[in-house]
Coordinates of C-alpha atoms in Angstrom, one line a residue:
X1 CA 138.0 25.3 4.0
X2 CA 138.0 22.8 1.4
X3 CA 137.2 19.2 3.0
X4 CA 134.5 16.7 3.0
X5 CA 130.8 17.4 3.7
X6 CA 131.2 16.3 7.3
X7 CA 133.5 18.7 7.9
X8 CA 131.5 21.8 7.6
X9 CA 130.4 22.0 11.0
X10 CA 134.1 22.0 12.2
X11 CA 134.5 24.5 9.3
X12 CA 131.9 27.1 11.3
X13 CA 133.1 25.8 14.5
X14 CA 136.7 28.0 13.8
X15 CA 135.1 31.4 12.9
X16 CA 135.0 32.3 16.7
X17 CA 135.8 35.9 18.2
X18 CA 138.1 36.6 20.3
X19 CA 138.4 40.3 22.7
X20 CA 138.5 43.2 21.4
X21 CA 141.2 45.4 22.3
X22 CA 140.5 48.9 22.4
X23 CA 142.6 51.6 20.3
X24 CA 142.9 55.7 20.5
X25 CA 140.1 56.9 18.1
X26 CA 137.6 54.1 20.2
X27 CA 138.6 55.1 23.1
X28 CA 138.6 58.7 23.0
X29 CA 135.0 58.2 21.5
X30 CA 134.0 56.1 24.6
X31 CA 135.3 58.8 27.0
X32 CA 133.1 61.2 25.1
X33 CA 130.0 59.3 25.6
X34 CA 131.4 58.5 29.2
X35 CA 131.3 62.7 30.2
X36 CA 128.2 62.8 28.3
X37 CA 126.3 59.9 30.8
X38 CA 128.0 61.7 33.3
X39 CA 126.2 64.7 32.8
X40 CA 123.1 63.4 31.9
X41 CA 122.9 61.8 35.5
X42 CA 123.7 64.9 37.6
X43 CA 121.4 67.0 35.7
X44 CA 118.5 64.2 35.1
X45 CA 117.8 60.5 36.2
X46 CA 120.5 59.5 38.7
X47 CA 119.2 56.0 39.4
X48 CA 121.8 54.6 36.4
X49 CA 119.2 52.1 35.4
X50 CA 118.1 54.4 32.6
X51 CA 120.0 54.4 29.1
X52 CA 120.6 58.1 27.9
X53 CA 118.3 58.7 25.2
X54 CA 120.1 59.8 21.6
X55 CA 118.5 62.1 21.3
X56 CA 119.4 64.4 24.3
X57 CA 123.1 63.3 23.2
X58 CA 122.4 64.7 19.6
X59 CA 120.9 67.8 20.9
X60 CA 122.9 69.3 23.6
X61 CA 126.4 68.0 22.5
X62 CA 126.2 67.0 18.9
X63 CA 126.9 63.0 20.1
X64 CA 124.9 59.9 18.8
X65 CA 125.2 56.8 21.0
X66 CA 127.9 54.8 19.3
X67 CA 126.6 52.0 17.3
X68 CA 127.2 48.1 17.4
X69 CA 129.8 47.2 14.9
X70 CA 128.2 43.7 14.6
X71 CA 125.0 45.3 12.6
X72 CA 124.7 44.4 9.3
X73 CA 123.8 46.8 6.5
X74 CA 122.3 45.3 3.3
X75 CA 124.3 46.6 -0.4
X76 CA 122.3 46.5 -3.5
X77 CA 124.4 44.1 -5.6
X78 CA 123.5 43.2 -9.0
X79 CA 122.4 39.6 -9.7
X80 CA 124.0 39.3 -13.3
X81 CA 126.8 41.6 -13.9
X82 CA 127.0 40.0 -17.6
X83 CA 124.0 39.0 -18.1
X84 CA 120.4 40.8 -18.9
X85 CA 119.1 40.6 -15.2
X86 CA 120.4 43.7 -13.5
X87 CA 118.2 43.7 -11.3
X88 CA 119.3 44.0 -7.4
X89 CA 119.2 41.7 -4.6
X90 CA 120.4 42.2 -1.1
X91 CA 124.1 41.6 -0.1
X92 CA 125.5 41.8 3.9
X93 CA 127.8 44.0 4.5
X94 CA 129.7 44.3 8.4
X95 CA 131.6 47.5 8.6
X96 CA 134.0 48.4 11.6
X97 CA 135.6 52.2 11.1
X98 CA 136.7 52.3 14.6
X99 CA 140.1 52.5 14.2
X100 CA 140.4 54.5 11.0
X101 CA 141.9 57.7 10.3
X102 CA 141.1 59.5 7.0
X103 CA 143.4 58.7 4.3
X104 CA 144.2 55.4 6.4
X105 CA 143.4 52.1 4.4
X106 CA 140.0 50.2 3.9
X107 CA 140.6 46.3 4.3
X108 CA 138.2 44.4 2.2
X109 CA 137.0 41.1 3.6
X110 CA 134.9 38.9 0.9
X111 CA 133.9 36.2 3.3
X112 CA 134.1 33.0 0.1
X113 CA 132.3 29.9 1.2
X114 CA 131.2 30.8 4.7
X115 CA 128.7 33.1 6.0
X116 CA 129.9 36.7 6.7
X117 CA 130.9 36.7 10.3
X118 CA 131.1 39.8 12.5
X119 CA 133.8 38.1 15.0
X120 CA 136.2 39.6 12.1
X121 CA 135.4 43.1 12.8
X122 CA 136.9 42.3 16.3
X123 CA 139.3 39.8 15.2
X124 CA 142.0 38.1 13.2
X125 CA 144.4 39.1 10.8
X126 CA 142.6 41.9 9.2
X127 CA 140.9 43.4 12.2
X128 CA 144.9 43.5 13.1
X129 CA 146.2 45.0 9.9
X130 CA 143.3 48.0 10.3
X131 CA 143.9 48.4 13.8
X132 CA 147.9 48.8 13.1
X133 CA 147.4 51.3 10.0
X134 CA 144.3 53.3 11.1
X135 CA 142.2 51.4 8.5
X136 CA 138.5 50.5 8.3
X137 CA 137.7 47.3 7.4
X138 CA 134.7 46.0 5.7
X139 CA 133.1 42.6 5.4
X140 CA 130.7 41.5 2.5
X141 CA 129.0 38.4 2.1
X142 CA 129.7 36.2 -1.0
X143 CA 126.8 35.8 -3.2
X144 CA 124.6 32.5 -2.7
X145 CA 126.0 32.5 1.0
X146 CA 125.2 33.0 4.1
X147 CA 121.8 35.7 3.9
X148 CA 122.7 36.7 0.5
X149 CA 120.6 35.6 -2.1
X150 CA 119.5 36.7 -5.4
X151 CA 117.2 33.6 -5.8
X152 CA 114.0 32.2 -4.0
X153 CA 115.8 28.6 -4.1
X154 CA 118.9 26.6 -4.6
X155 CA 117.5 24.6 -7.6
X156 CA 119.8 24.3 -10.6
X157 CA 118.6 26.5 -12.9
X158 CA 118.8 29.2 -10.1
X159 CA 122.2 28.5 -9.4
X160 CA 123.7 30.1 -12.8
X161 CA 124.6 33.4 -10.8
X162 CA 127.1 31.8 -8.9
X163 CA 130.3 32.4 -11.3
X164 CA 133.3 33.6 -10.4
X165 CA 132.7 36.4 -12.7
X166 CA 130.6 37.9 -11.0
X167 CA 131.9 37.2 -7.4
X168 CA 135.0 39.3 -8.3
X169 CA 132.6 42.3 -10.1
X170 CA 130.6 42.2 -6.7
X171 CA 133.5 43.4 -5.6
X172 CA 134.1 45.7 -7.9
X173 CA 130.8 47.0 -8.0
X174 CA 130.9 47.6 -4.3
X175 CA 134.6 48.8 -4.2
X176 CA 133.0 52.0 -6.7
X177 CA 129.9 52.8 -4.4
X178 CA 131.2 52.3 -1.2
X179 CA 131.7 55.9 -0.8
X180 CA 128.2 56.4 -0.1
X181 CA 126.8 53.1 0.8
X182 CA 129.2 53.9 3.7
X183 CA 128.5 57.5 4.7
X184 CA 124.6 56.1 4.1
X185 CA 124.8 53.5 6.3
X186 CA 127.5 54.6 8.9
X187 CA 127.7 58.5 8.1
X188 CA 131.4 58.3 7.9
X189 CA 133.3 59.3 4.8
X190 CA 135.9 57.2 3.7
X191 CA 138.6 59.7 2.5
X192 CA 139.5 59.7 -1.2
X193 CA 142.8 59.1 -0.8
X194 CA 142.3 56.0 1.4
X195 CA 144.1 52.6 -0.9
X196 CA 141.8 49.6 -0.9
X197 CA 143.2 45.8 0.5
X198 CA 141.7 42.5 -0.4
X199 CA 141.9 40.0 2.1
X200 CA 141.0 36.7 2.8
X201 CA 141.5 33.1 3.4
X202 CA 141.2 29.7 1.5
X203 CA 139.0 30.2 -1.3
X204 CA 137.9 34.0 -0.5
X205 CA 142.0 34.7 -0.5
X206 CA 141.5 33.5 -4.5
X207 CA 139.4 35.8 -4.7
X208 CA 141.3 38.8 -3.0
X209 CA 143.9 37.6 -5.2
X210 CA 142.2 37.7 -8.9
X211 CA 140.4 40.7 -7.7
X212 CA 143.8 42.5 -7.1
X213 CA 145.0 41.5 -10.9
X214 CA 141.7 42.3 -12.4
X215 CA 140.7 45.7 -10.9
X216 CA 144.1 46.9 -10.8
X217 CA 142.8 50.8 -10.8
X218 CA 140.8 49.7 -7.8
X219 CA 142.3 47.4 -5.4
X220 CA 145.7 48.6 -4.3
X221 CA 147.3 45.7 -2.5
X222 CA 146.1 42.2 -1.0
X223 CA 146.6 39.4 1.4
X224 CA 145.8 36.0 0.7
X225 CA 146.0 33.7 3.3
X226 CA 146.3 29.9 2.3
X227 CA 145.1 30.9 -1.8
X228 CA 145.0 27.8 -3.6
X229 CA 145.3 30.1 -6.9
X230 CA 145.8 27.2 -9.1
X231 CA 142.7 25.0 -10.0
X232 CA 143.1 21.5 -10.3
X233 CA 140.2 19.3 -11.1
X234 CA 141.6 16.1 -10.0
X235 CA 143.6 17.4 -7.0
X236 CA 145.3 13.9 -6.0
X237 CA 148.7 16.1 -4.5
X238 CA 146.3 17.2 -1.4
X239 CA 147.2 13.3 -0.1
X240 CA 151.0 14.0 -0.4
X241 CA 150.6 16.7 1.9
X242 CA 148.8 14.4 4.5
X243 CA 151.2 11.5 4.0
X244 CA 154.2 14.0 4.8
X245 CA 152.1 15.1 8.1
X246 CA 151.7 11.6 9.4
X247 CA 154.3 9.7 11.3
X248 CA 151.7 6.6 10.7
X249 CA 151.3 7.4 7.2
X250 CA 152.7 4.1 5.7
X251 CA 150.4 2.1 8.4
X252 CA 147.4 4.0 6.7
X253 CA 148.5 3.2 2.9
X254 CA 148.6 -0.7 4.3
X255 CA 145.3 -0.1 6.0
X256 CA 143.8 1.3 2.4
X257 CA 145.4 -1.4 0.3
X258 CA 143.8 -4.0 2.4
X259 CA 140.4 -2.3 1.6
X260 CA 140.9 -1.8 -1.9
X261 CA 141.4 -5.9 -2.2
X262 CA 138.3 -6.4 0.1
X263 CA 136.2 -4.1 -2.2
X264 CA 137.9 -5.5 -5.7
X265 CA 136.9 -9.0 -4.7
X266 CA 133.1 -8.3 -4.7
X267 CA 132.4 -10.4 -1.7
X268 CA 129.3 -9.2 -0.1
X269 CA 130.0 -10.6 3.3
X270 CA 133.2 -9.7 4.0
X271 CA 132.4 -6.2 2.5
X272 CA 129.7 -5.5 5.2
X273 CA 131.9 -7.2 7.7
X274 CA 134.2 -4.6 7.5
X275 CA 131.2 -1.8 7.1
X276 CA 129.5 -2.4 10.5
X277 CA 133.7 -2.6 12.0
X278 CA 133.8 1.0 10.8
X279 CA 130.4 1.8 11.9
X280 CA 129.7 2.9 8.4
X281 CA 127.1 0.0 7.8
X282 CA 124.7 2.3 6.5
X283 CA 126.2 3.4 3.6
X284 CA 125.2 1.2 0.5
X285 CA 127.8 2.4 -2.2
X286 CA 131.0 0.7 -1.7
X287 CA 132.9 4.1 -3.2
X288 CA 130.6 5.8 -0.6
X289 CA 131.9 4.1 2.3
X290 CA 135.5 4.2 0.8
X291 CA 135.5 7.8 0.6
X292 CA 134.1 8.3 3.9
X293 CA 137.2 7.3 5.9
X294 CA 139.1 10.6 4.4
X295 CA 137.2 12.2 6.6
X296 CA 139.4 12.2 9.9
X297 CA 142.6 12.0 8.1
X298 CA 142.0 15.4 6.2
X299 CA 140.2 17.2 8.5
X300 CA 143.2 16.4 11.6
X301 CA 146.2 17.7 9.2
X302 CA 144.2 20.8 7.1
X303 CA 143.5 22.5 10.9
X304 CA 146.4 21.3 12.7
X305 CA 148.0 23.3 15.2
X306 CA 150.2 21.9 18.0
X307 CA 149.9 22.0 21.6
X308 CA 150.6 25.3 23.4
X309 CA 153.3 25.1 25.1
X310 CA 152.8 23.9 28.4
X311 CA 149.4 22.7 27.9
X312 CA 147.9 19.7 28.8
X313 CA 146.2 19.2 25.6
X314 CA 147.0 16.1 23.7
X315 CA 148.6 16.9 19.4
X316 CA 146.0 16.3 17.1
X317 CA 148.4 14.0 15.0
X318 CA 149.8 12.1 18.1
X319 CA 146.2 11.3 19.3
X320 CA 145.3 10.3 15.1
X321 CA 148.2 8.1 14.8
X322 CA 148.2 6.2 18.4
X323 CA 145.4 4.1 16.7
X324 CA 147.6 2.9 14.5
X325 CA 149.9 1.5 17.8
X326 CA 148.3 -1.2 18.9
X327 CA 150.4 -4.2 16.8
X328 CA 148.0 -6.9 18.1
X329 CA 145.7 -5.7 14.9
X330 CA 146.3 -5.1 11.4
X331 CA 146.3 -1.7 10.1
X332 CA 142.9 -2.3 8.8
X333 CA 141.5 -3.1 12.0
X334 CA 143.1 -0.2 13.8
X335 CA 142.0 2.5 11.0
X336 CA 138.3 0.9 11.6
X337 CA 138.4 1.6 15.6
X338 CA 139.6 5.0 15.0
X339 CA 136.7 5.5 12.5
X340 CA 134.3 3.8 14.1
X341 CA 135.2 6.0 17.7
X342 CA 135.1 9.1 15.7
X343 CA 131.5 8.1 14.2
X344 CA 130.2 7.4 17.7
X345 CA 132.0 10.7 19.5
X346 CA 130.7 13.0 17.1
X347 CA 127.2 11.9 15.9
X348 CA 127.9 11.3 12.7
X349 CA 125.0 10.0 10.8
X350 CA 126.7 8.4 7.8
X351 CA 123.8 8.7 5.7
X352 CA 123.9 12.3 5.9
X353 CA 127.4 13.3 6.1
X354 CA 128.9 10.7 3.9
X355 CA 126.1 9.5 1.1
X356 CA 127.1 11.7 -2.2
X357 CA 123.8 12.0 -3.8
X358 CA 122.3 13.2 0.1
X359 CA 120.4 16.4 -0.2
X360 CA 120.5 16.6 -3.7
X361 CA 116.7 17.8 -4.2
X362 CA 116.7 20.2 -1.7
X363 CA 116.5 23.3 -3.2
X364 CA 116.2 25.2 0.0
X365 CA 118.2 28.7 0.7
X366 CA 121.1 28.8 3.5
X367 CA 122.9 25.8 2.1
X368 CA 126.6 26.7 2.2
X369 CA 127.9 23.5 1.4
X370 CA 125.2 23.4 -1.5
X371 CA 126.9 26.5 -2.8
X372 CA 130.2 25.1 -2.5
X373 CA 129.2 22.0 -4.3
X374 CA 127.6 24.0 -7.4
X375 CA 130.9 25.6 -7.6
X376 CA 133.3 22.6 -7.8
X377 CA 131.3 21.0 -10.3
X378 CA 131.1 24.4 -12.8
X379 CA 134.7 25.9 -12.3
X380 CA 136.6 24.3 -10.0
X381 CA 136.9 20.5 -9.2
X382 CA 139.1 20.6 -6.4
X383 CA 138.2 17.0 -6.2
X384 CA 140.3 15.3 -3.7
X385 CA 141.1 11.9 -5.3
X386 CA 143.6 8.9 -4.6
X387 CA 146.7 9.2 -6.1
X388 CA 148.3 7.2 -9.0
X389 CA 150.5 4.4 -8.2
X390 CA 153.5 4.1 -7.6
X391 CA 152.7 7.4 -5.3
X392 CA 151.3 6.3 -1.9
X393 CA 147.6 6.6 -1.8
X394 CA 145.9 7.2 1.9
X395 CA 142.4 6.7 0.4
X396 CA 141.2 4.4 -1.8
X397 CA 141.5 4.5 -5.4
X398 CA 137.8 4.2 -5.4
X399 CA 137.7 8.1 -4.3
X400 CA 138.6 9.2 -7.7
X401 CA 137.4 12.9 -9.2
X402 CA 134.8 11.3 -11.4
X403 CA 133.2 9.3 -8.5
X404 CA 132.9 12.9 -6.6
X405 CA 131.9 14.6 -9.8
X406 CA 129.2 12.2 -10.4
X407 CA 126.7 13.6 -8.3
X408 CA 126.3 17.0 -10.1
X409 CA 123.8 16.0 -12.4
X410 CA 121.3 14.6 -9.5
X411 CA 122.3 17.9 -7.6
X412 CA 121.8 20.6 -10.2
X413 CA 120.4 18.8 -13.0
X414 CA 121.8 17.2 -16.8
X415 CA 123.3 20.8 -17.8
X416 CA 125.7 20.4 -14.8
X417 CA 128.0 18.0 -16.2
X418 CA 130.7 18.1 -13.3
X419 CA 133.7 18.5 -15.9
X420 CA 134.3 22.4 -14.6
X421 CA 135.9 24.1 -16.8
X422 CA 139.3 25.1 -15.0
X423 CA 141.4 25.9 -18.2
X424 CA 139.6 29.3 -18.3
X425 CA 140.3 30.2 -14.5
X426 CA 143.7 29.2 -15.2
X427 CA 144.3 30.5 -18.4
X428 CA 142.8 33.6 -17.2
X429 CA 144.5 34.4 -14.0
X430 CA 147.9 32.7 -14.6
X431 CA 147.3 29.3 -11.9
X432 CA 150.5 29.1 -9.7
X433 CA 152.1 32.3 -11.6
X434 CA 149.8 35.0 -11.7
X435 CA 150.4 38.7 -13.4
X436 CA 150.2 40.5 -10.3
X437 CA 151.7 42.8 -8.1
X438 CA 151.5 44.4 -4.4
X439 CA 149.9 40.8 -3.1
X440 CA 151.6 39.0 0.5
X441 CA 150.8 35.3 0.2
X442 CA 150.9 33.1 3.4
X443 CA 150.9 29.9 3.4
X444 CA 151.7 27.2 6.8
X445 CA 153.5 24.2 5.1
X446 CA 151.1 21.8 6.3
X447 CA 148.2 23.0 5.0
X448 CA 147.4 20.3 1.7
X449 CA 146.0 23.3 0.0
X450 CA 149.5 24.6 -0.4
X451 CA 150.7 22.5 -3.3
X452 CA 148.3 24.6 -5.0
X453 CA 149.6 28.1 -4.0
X454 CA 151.7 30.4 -5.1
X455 CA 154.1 31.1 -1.7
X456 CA 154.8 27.4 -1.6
X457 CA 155.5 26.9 -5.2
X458 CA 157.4 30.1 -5.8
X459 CA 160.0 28.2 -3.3
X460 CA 161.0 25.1 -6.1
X461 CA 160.1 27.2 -9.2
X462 CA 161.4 31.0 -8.8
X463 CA 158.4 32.5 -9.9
X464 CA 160.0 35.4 -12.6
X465 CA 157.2 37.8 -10.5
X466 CA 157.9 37.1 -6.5
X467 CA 160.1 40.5 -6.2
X468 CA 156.6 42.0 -7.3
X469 CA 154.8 40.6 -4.1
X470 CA 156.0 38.6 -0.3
X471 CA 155.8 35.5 0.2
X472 CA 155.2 34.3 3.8
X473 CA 155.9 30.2 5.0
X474 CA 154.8 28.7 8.2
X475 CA 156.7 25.5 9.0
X476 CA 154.5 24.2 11.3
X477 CA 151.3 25.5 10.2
X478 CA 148.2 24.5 8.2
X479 CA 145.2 26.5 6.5
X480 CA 144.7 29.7 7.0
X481 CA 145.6 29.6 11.0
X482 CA 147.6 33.5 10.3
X483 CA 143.8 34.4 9.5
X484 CA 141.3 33.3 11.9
X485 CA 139.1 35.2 14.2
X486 CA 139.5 32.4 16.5
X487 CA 143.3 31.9 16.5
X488 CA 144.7 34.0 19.5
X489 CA 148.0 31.6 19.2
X490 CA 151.6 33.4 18.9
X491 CA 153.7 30.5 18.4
X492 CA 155.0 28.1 16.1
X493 CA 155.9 31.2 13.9
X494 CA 152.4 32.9 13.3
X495 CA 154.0 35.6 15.4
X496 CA 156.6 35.7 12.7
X497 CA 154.4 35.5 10.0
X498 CA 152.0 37.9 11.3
X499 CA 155.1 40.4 11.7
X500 CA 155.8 40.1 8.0
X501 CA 152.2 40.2 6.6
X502 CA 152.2 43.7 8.4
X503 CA 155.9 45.0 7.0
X504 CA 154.2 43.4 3.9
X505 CA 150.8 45.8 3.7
X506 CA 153.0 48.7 5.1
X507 CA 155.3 48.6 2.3
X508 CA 152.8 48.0 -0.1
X509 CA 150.8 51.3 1.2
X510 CA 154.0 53.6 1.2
X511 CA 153.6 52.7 -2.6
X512 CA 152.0 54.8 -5.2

């Protein structure tokens, strides 16, 4: 979930739910309450318009109405773990024990950079895992997302809670009062010998990863979907991923070296020419407007997934690349229809969605992508930039890390530099080979976040620690499609993969 500004709408978009599908302790619970409606309409109000009251169930048969599992519960989580402001603010919390059996595992879902979504508690790859092993599975917010907040604003000087220290202590924190938080909020007990599993995907599978080596004593095993474990301020290798997904990849290189030439020569009119040809007139910076035309590129290979078989629907690469087909133009010319079409069918106001210093002084709360930005500029970088000749570059050497980094300052004030400080991430939790154990990565080989991950890297260098952990490929996959609520797709291996992350959590729970 790592893309352009523009794409955090799509990014939303894919944490949809999909049908539940009942198991044992559920439905034996539901046949319960069905007897108990049954009797309540012989012996009382027949009409079956009337809900049975609770408390007649309580009473006479010892049975509350079962709860929705989408209600939120609110943990007190402790602003700075580190820091002399231990004070509490609120932190969501989704919990779904339905399927869980005491003793069975509890599946831990940090949400990262998106707001916590109960679609999970019904769906995807953890919902799966609980429902196979009899687990509960819990979902908590990350700090400064979603509804929880520990500040009144998203000003800069506000925004010095948001560490990855004290993300992964959250966790911790929680992990060690969750005992009665749960039987509090729920009234179940979660059994002492039940083993604790991070999960997550993207940037929250990071976290489910670093949790897992730091807190040792309390997270058991994990799964990390698409964890881009190694962080890399100037993250040029994301465009050798793209390049290797396009068929039309060279015709987008000559496209972009056109561009660069039109923007190096300084000519004013042929500059805007080409602007209002991409429908990007609006944008006055010349690296703005370069940078903007990443936008399709990236966003059609990090969430690809082919055609169903059978279906009418077009490939998302096929339909990118046919612009690039018609040989009465010049690549240029063809890259600016497709941009310009892609401007016009979505709505895109350029302004908004491309110009890097938009937003920056609003300081108002429920910002993710504010959030996400405070982050890249304090520990992470991530910054996608144009590669270094003589590697092919599909965006303009204009888009560089220090052009993307510049805006930091105007976003979060002079403190916030935009030189994160990634040595101490990577020094810390070992980059691509991390000290850890009990952990099933998964990563789909089209994903661009992979070249920063540990189950596509352990491939070319042998990582001395992969017997410790599984490491799960996708061939024709991209981010974290084994993970999502929304992805009901068995084919083009997720089945496979999906079969392997459970044999993975399985074996991991058999150990002590």
């Amino acid at each position: 979930m790592f893309v352009e500004s523009s794409i955090w709408a799509l990014l939303l978009c894919l944490i949809g739910g999909v049908g539940r599908t009942l198991a044992e302790p559920l439905a034996m619970r539901q046949a319960q309450l069905q007897r108990i409606w049954t009797e309540y309409l012989l012996t009382g109000d027949s009409s079956g318009k009337q809900e049975m009251p609770a408390d007649i169930a309580y009473e006479r048969w010892g049975f509350q109405q079962r709860r929705s599992i989408s209600t939120p519960y609110w943990f007190d989580q402790v602003i700075d773990h580190f820091g002399s402001n231990q004070t509490a603010f609120k932190q969501r919390v989704f919990i779904n024990d339905d399927e869980y059996v005491p003793g069975g595992p509890v599946y831990l879902f940090n949400s990262g950079e998106t707001p916590a979504s109960p679609a999970y508690l019904s769906g995807g790859e953890p919902y799966t895992l609980a429902k196979a092993t009899g687990g509960m599975l819990i979902i908590m917010e990350h700090r400064y997302y979603g509804k929880s907040y520990p500040v009144s604003d998203m000003s800069g000087p506000n925004m010095k809670y948001l560490t990855i220290d004290n993300a992964l202590e959250d966790i911790a924190y929680f992990i060690r009062n969750a005992a009665s938080f749960v039987k509090d909020s729920i009234g179940v007990d979660i059994s002492p010998a039940s083993k604790w599993v991070a999960t997550g995907g993207s940037y929250s599978a990071t976290l489910a990863v670093w949790a897992r080596k730091r807190y040792p004593d309390l997270i058991h095993a994990a799964y990390a979907s698409s964890a881009p474990v190694l962080v890399e301020p100037d993250f040029y290798q994301y465009d050798q991923v793209v390049a290797r997904a396009l068929p039309c990849a060279s015709d987008i290189a000559s496209a972009i070296s056109v561009l660069d030439n039109i923007l190096d020569s300084k000519n004013r009119t042929l500059i805007d020419k080409w602007k209002k040809a991409f429908a990007l007139q609006d944008l006055k910076d010349d690296a703005d407007f370069a940078g903007a035309l990443t936008d399709q590129m990236s966003s059609t290979v990090q969430y690809y997934m082919p055609p169903s078989k059978g279906s009418d629907a077009p490939d998302s690469i096929d339909q990118l690349c046919g612009w690039f087909k018609n040989t009465r133009n010049i690549p240029l010319q063809n890259m600016a229809d497709m941009t310009a079409a892609h401007v016009r069918n979505n709505r895109i106001d350029p302004v908004s969605a491309y110009s890097s210093d938009s937003g920056a002084t609003n300081y108002a709360l429920y910002q993710d992508g504010r959030a996400w930005f405070y982050q890249t500029c304090t520990q992470f970088g991530f910054w996608q930039s144009a590669p270094r000749p003589p590697l092919r570059r599909l965006r303009s050497k204009y888009v560089t890390s220090e052009w993307q980094s510049k805006p930091c300052q105007a976003f979060f004030g002079k403190d916030v530099s935009g030189i994160p400080d990634t040595r101490y991430l990577n020094d810390k939790f070992g980059g691509l080979t991390p000290d850890v154990s009990r952990v099933v990565f998964v990563n789909g080989l089209h994903d661009p976040w992979s070249e920063l991950s540990v189950a596509v890297n352990s491939i070319a260098r042998k990582l001395p620690d992969s017997t410790r952990n599984v490491m799960v490929t996708m061939p024709l996959a991209s981010h974290v499609v084994d993970f999502y609520a929304a992805n009901s797709r068995t084919d083009f291996g997720v089945d496979i993969a999906r079969k392997n992350i459970l044999e993975a959590i399985n074996l991991f729970l058999a150990q002590n």
